[in-house]
Short mmCIF file of N, CA and C in Angstrom, two decimals:
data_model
loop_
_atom_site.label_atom_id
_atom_site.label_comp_id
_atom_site.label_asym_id
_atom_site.label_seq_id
_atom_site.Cartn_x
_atom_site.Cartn_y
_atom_site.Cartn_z
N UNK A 1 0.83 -1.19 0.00
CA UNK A 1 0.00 0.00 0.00
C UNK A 1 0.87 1.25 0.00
N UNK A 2 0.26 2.28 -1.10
CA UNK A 2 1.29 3.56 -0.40
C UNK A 2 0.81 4.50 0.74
N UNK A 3 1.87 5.39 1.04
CA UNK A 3 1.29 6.17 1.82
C UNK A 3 0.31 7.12 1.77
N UNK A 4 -0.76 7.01 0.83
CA UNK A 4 -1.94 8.06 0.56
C UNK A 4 -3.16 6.99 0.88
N UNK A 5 -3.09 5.45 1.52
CA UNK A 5 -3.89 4.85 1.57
C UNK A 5 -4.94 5.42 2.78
N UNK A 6 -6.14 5.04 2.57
CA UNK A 6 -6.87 5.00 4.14
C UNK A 6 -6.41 4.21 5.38
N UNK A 7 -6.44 5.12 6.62
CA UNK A 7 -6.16 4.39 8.01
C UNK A 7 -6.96 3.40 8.07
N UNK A 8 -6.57 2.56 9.10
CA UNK A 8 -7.56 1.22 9.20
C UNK A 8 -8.60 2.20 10.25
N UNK A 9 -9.45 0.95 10.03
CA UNK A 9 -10.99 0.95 10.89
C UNK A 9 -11.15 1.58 12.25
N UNK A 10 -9.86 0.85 12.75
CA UNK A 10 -10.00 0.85 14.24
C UNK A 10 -9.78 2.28 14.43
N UNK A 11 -8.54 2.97 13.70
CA UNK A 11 -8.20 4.41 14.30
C UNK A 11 -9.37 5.47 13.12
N UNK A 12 -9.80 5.39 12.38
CA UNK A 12 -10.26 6.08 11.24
C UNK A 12 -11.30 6.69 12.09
N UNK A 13 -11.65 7.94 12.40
CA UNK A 13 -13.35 8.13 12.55
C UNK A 13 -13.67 9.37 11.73
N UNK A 14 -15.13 9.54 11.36
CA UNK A 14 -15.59 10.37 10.48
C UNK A 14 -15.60 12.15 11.71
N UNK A 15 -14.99 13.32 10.37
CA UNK A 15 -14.87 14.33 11.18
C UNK A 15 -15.95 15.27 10.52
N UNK A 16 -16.70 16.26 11.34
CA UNK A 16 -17.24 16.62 10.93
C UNK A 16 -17.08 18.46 11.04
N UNK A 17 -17.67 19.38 10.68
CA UNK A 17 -17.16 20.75 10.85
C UNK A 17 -18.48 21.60 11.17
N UNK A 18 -18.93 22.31 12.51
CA UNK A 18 -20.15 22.94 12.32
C UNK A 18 -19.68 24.44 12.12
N UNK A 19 -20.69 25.15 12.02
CA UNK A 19 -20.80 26.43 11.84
C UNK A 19 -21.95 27.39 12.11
N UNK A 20 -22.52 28.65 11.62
CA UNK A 20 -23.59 29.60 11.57
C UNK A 20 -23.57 30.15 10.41
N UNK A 21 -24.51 30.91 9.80
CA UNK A 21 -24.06 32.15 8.71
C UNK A 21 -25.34 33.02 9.33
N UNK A 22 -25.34 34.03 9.95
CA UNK A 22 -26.70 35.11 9.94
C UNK A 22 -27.07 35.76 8.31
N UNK A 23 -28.21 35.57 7.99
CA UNK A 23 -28.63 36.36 6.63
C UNK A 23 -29.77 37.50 6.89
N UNK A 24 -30.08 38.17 6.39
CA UNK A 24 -31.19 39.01 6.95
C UNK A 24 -32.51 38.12 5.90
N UNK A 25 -33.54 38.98 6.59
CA UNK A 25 -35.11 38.15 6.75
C UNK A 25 -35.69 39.07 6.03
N UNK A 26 -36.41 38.91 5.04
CA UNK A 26 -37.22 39.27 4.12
C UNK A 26 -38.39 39.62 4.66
N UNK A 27 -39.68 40.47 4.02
CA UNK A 27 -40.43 41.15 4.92
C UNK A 27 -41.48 40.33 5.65
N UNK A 28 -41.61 38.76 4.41
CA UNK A 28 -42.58 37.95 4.75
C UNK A 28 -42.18 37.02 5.84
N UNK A 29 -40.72 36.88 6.28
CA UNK A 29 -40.39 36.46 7.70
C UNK A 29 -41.17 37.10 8.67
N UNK A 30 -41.89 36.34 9.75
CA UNK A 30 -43.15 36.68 10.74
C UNK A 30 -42.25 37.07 11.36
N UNK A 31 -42.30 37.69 12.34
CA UNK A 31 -41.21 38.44 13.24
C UNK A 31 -41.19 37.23 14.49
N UNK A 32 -41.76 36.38 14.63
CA UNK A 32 -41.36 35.57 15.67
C UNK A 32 -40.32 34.47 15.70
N UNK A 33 -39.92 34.31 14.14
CA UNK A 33 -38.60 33.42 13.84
C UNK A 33 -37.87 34.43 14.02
N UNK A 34 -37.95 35.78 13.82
CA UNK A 34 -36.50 36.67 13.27
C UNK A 34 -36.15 37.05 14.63
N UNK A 35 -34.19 37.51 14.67
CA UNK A 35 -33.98 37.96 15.42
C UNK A 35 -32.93 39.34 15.51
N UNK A 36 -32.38 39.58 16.46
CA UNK A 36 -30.91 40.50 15.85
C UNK A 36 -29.82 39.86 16.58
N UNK A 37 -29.24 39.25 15.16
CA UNK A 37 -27.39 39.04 15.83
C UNK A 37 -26.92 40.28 15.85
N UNK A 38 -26.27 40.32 17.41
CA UNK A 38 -25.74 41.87 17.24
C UNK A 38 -23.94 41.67 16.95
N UNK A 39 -23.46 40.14 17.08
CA UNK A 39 -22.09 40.35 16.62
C UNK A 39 -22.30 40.42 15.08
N UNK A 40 -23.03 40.41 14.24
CA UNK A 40 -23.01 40.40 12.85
C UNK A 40 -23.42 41.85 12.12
N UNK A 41 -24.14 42.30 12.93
CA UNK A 41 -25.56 43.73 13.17
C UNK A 41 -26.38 42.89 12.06
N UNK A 42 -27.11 41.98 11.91
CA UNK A 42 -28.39 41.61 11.15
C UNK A 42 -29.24 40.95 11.79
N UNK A 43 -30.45 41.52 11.00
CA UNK A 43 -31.83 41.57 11.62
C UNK A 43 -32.51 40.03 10.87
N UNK A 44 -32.28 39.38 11.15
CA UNK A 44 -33.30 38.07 10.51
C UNK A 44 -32.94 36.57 10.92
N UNK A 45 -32.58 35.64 10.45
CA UNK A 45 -32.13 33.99 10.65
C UNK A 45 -30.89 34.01 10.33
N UNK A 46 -30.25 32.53 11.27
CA UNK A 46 -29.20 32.10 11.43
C UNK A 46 -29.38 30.25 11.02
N UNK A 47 -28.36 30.04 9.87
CA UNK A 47 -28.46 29.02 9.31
C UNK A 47 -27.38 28.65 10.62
N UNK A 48 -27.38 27.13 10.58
CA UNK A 48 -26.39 26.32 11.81
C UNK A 48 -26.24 24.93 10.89
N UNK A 49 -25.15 25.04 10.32
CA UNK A 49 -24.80 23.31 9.62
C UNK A 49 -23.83 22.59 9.84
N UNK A 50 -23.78 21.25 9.45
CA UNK A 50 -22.08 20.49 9.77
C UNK A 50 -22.27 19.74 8.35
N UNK A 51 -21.18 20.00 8.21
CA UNK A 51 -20.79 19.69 6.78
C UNK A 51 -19.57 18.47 7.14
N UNK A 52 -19.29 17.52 5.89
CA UNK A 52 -18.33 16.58 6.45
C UNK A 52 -16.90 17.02 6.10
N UNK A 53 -15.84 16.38 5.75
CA UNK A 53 -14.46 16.73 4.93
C UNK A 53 -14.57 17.26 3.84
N UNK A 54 -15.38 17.04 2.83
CA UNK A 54 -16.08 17.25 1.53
C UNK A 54 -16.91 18.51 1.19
N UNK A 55 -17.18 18.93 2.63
CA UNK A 55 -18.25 20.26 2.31
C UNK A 55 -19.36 19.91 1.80
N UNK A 56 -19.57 18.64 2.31
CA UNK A 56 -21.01 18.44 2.11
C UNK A 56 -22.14 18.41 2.95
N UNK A 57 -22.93 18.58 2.94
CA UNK A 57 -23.83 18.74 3.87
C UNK A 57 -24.63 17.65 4.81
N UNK A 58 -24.69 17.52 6.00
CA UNK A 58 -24.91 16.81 7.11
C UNK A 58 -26.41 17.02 7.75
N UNK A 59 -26.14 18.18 8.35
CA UNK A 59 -27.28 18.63 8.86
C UNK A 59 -27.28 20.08 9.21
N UNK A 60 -28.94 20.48 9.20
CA UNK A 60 -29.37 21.79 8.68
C UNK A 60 -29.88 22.45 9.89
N UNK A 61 -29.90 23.62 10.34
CA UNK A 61 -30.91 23.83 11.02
C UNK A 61 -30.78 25.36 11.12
N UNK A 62 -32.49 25.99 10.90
CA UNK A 62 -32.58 27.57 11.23
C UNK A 62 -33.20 28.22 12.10
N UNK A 63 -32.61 29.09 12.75
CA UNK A 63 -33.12 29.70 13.98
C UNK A 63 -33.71 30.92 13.79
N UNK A 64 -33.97 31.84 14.77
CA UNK A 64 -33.53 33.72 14.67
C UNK A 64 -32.18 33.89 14.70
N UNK A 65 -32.13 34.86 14.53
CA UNK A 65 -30.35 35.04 14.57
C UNK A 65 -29.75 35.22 15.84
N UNK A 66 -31.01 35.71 16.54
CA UNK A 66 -30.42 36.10 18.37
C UNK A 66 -30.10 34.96 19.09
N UNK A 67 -30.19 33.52 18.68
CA UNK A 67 -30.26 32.49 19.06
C UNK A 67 -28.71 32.38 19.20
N UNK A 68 -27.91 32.08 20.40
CA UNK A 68 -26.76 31.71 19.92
C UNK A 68 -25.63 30.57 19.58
N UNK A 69 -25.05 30.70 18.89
CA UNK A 69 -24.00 29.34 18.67
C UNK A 69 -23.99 28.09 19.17
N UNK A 70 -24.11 28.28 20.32
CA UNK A 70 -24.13 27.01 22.34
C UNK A 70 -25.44 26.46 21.70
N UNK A 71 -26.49 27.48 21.98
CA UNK A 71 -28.10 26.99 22.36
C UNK A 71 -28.45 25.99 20.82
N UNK A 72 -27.88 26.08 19.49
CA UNK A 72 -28.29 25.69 18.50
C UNK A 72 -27.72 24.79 18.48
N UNK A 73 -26.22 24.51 18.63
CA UNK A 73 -25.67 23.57 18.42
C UNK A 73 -25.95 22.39 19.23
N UNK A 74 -26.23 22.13 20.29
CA UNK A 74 -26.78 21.08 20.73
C UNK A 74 -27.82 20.76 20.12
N UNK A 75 -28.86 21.28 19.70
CA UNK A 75 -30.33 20.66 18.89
C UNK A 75 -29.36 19.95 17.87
N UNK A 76 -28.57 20.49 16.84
CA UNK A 76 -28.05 20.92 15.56
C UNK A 76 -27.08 19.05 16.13
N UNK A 77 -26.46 18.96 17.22
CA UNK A 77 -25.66 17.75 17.27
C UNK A 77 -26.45 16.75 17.86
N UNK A 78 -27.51 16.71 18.32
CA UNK A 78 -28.87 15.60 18.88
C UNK A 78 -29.01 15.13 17.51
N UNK A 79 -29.47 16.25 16.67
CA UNK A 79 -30.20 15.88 14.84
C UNK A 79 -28.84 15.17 14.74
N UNK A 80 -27.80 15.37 14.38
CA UNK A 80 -26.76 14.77 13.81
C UNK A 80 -26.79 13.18 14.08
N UNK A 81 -26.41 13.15 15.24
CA UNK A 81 -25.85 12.23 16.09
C UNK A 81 -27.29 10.77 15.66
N UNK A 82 -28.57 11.31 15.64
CA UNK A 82 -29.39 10.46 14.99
C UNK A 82 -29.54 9.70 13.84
N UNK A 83 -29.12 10.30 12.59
CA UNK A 83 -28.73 9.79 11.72
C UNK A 83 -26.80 9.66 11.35
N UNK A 84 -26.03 10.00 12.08
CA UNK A 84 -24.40 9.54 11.86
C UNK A 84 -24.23 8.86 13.00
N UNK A 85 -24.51 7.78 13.43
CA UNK A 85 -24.20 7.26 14.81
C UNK A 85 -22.42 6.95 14.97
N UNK A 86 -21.92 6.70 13.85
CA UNK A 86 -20.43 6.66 13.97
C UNK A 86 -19.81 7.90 14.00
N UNK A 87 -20.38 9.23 14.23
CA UNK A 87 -19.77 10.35 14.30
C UNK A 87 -18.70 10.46 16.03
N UNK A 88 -17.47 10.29 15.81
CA UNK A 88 -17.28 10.37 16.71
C UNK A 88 -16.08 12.27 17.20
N UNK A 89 -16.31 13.07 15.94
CA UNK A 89 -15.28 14.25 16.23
C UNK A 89 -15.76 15.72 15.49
N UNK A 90 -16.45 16.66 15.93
CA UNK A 90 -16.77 17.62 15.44
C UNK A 90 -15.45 18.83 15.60
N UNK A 91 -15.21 19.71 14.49
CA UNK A 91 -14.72 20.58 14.71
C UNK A 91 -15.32 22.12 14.71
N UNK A 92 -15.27 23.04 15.37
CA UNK A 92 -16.37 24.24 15.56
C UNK A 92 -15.48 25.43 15.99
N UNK A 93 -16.11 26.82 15.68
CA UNK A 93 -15.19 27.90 16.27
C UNK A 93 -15.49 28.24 17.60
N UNK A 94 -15.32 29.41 18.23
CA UNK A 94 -15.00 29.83 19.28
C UNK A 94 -16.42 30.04 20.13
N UNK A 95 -17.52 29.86 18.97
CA UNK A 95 -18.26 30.45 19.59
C UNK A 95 -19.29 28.92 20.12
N UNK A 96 -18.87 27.87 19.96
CA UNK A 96 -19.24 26.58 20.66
C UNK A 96 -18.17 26.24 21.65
N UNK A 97 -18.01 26.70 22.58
CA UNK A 97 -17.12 26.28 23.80
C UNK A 97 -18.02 26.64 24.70
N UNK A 98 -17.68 26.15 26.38
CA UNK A 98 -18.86 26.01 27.21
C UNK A 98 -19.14 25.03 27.51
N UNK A 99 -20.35 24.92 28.00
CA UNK A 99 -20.58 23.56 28.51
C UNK A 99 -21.33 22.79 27.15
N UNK A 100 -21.31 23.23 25.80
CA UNK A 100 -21.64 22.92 25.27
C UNK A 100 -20.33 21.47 24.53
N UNK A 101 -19.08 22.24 24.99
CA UNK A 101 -18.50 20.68 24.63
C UNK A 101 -18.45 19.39 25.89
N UNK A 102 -18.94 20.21 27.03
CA UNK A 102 -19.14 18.83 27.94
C UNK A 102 -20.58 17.69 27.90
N UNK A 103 -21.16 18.52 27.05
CA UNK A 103 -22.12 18.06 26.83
C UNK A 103 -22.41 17.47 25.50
N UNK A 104 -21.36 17.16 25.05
CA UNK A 104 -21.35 16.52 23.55
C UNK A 104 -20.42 14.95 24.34
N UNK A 105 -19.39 15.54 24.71
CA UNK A 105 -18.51 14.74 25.58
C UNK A 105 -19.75 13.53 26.12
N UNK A 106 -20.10 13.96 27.23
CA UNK A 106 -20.99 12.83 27.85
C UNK A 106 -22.12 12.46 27.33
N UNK A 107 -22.91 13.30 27.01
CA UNK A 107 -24.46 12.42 26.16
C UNK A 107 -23.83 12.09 25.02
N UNK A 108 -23.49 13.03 23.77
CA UNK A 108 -23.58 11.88 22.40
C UNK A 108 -22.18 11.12 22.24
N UNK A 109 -21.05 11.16 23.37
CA UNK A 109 -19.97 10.68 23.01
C UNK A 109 -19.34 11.30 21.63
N UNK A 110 -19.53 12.67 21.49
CA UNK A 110 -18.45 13.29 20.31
C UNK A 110 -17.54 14.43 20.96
N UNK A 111 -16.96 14.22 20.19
CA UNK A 111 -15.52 14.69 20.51
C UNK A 111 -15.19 16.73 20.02
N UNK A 112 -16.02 17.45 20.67
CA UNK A 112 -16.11 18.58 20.04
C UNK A 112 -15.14 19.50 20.25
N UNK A 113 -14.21 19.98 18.85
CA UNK A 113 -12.60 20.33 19.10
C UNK A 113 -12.86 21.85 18.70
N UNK A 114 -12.58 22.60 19.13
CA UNK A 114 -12.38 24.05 18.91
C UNK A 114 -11.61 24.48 18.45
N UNK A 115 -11.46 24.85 17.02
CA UNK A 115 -10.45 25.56 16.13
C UNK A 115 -10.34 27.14 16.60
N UNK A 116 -8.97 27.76 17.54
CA UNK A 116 -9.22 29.05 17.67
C UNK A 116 -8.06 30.05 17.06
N UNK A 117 -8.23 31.16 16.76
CA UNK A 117 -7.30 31.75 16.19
C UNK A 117 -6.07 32.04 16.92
N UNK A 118 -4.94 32.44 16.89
CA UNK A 118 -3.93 32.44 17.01
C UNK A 118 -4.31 33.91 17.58
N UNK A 119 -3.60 34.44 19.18
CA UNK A 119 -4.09 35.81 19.54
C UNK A 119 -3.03 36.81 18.41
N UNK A 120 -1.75 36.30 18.28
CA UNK A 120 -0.90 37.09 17.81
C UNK A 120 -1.14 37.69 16.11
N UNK A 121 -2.21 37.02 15.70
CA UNK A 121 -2.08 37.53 13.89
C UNK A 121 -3.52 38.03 14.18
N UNK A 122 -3.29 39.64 13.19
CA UNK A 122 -4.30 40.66 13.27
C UNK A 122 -4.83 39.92 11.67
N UNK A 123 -5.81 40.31 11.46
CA UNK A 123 -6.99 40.21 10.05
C UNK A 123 -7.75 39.17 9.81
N UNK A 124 -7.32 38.96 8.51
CA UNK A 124 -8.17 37.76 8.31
C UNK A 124 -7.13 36.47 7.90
N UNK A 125 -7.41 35.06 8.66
CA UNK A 125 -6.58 34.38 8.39
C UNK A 125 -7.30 33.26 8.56
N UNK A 126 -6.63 32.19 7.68
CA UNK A 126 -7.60 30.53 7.01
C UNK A 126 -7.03 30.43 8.23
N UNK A 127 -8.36 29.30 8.81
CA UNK A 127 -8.39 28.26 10.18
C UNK A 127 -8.12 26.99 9.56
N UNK A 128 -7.37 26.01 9.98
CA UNK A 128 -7.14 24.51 9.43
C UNK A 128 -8.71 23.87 9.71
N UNK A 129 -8.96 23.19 8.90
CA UNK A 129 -10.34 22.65 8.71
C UNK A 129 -11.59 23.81 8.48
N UNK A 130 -11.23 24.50 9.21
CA UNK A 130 -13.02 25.90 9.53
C UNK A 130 -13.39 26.28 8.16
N UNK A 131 -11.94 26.24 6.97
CA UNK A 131 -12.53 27.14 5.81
C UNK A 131 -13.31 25.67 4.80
N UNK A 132 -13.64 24.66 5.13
CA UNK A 132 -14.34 24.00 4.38
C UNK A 132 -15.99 24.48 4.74
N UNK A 133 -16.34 24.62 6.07
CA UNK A 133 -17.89 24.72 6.28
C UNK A 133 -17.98 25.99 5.42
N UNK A 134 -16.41 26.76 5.70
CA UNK A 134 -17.15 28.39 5.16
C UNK A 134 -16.93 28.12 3.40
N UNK A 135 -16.61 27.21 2.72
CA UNK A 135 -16.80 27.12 1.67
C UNK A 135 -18.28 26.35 1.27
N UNK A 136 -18.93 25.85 1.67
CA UNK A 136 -19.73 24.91 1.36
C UNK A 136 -21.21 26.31 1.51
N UNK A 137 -20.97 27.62 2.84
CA UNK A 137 -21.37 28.73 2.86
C UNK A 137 -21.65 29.18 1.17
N UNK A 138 -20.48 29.39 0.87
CA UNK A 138 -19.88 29.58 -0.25
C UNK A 138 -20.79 30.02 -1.56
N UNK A 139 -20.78 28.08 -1.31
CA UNK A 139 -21.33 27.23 -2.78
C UNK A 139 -22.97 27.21 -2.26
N UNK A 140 -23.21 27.75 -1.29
CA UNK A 140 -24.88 27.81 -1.25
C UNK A 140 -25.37 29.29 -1.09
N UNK A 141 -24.70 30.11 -1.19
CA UNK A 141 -24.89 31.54 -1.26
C UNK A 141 -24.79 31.78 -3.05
N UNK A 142 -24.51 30.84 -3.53
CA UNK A 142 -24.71 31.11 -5.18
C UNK A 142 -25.98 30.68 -5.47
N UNK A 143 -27.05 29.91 -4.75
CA UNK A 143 -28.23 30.48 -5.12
C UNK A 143 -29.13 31.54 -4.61
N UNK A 144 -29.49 32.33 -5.66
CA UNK A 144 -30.32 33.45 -5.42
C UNK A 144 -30.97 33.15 -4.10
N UNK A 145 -31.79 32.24 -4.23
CA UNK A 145 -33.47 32.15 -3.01
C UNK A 145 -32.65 32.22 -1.62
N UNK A 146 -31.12 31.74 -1.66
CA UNK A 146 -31.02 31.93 -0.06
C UNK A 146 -29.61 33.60 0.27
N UNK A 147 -29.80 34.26 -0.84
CA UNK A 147 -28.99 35.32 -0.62
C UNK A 147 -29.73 36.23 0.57
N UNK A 148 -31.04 35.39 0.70
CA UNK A 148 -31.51 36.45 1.71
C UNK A 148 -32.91 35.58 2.41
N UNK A 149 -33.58 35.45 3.32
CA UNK A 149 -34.03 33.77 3.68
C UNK A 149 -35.36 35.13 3.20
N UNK A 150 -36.27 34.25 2.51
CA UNK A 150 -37.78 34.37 2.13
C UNK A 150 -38.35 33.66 2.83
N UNK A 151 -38.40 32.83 3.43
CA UNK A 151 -39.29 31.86 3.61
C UNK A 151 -40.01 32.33 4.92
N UNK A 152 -41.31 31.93 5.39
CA UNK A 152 -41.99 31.63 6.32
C UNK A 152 -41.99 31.11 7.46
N UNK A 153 -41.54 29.77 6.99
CA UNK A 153 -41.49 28.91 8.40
C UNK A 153 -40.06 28.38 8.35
N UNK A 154 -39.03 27.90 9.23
CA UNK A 154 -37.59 27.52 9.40
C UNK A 154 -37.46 26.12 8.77
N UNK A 155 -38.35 25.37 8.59
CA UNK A 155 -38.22 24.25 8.44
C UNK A 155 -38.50 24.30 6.62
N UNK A 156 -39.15 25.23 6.33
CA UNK A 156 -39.08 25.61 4.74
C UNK A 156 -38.04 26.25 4.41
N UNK A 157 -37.53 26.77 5.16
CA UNK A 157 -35.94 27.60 4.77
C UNK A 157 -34.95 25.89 4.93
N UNK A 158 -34.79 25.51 5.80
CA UNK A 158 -34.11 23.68 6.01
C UNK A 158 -34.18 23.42 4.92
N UNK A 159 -35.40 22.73 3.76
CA UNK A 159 -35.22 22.69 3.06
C UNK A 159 -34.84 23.05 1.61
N UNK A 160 -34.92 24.45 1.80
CA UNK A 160 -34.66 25.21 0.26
C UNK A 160 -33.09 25.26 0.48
N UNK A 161 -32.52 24.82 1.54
CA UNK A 161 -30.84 24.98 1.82
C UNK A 161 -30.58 23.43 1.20
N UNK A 162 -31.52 22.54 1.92
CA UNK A 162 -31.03 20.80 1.15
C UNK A 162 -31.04 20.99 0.07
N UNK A 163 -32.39 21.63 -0.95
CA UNK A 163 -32.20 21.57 -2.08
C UNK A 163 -31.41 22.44 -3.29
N UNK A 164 -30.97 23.36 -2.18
CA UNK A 164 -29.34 24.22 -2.89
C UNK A 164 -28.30 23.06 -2.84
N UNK A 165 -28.18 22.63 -2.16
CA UNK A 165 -26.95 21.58 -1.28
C UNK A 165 -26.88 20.30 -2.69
N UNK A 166 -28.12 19.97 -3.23
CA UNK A 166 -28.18 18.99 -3.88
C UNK A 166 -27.93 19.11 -5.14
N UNK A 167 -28.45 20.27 -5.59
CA UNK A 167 -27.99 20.77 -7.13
C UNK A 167 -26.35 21.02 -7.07
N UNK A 168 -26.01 21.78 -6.05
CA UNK A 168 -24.56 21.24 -5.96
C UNK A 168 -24.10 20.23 -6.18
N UNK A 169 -24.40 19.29 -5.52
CA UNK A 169 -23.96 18.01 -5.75
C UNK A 169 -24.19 17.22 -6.69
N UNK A 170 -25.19 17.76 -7.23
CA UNK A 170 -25.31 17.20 -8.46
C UNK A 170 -24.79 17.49 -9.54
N UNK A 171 -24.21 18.91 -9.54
CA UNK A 171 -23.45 19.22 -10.32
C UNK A 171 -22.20 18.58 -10.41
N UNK A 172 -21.61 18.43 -9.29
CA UNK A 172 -20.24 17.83 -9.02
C UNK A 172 -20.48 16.44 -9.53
N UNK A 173 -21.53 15.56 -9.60
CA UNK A 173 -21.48 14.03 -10.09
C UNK A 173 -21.25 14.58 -11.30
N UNK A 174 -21.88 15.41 -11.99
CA UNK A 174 -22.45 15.46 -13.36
C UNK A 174 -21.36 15.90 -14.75
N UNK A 175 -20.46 16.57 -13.81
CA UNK A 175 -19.15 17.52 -14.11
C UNK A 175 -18.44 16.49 -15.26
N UNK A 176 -17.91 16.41 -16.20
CA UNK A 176 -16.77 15.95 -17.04
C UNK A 176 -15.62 16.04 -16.57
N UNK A 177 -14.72 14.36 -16.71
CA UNK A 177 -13.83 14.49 -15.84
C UNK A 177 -12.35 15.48 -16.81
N UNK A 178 -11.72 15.82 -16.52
CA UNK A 178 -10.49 16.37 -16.95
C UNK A 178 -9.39 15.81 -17.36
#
């Protein structure tokens, strides 16, 4: 075997990457989903996803935006943890620390690692692993319908994000190889 093979079984586990994006809320958002993130200054919903190595999509979930990071991500890793039962390692930024990783720790048995920036470098600088969720952001901010959430109810916004997520991916099967 060379050295680009896969680890065996025993040490291998699937990693996963969560995140947020706040978007603002369109007028037909009822004001009882919407909120204000004030670290972002926007007035509307907060997408919360985990995407795998691939930037693909895992699981979805939308809040108000005032909702924060901690409080979502546990719903956001219950949903997970239901359908990936071999998930055993999330990676997340700064703003999931708390008792929110002791509590991944003991109920779902995952392993929730905090990617944090380095205090010493000023601007903007790639996090090892973090810039895949924010790419997969990315590739679903290229459709129109979610440049700005329309929808009504959160669970209709959930899905108009799966079905961005999928035309993606479908594009990528569909692609000619090089």
């Amino acid at each position: 075997m060379t050295g680009s093979a896969r680890q065996p079984a025993a040490t291998w586990s699937p990693r996963r990457i969560i995140d947020a994006q706040s978007v603002k809320a369109a007028a037909s958002v009822p004001s009882v989903s919407r909120g204000f993130d004030g670290g972002k200054k926007v007035n509307g919903r907060k997408r919360h996803i985990v995407v795998d190595t691939l930037g693909l999509l895992l699981a979805v979930m939308v809040t108000a935006a005032n909702v924060t990071d901690r409080q979502a991500g546990g719903a956001l890793l219950a949903r997970l943890r239901e359908r990936h039962f071999r998930l055993t390692m999330v990676w997340a930024d700064g703003g999931y620390t708390g008792h929110l990783v002791d509590l991944a720790a003991n109920i779902w048995r995952i392993a929730l690692t905090v990617v944090k920036r380095s205090d010493d470098v000023s601007g903007f600088v790639v996090l090892p692993k973090r810039w895949l969720v924010e790419r997969t952001f990315a590739w679903l901010m290229r459709s129109r319908r979610l440049a700005r959430d329309y929808e009504a109810r959160t669970d209709t916004a959930e899905a108009m994000i799966r079905w961005s997520m999928s035309m993606v991916m479908s594009r990528r099967l569909t692609r000619r190889p090089r």
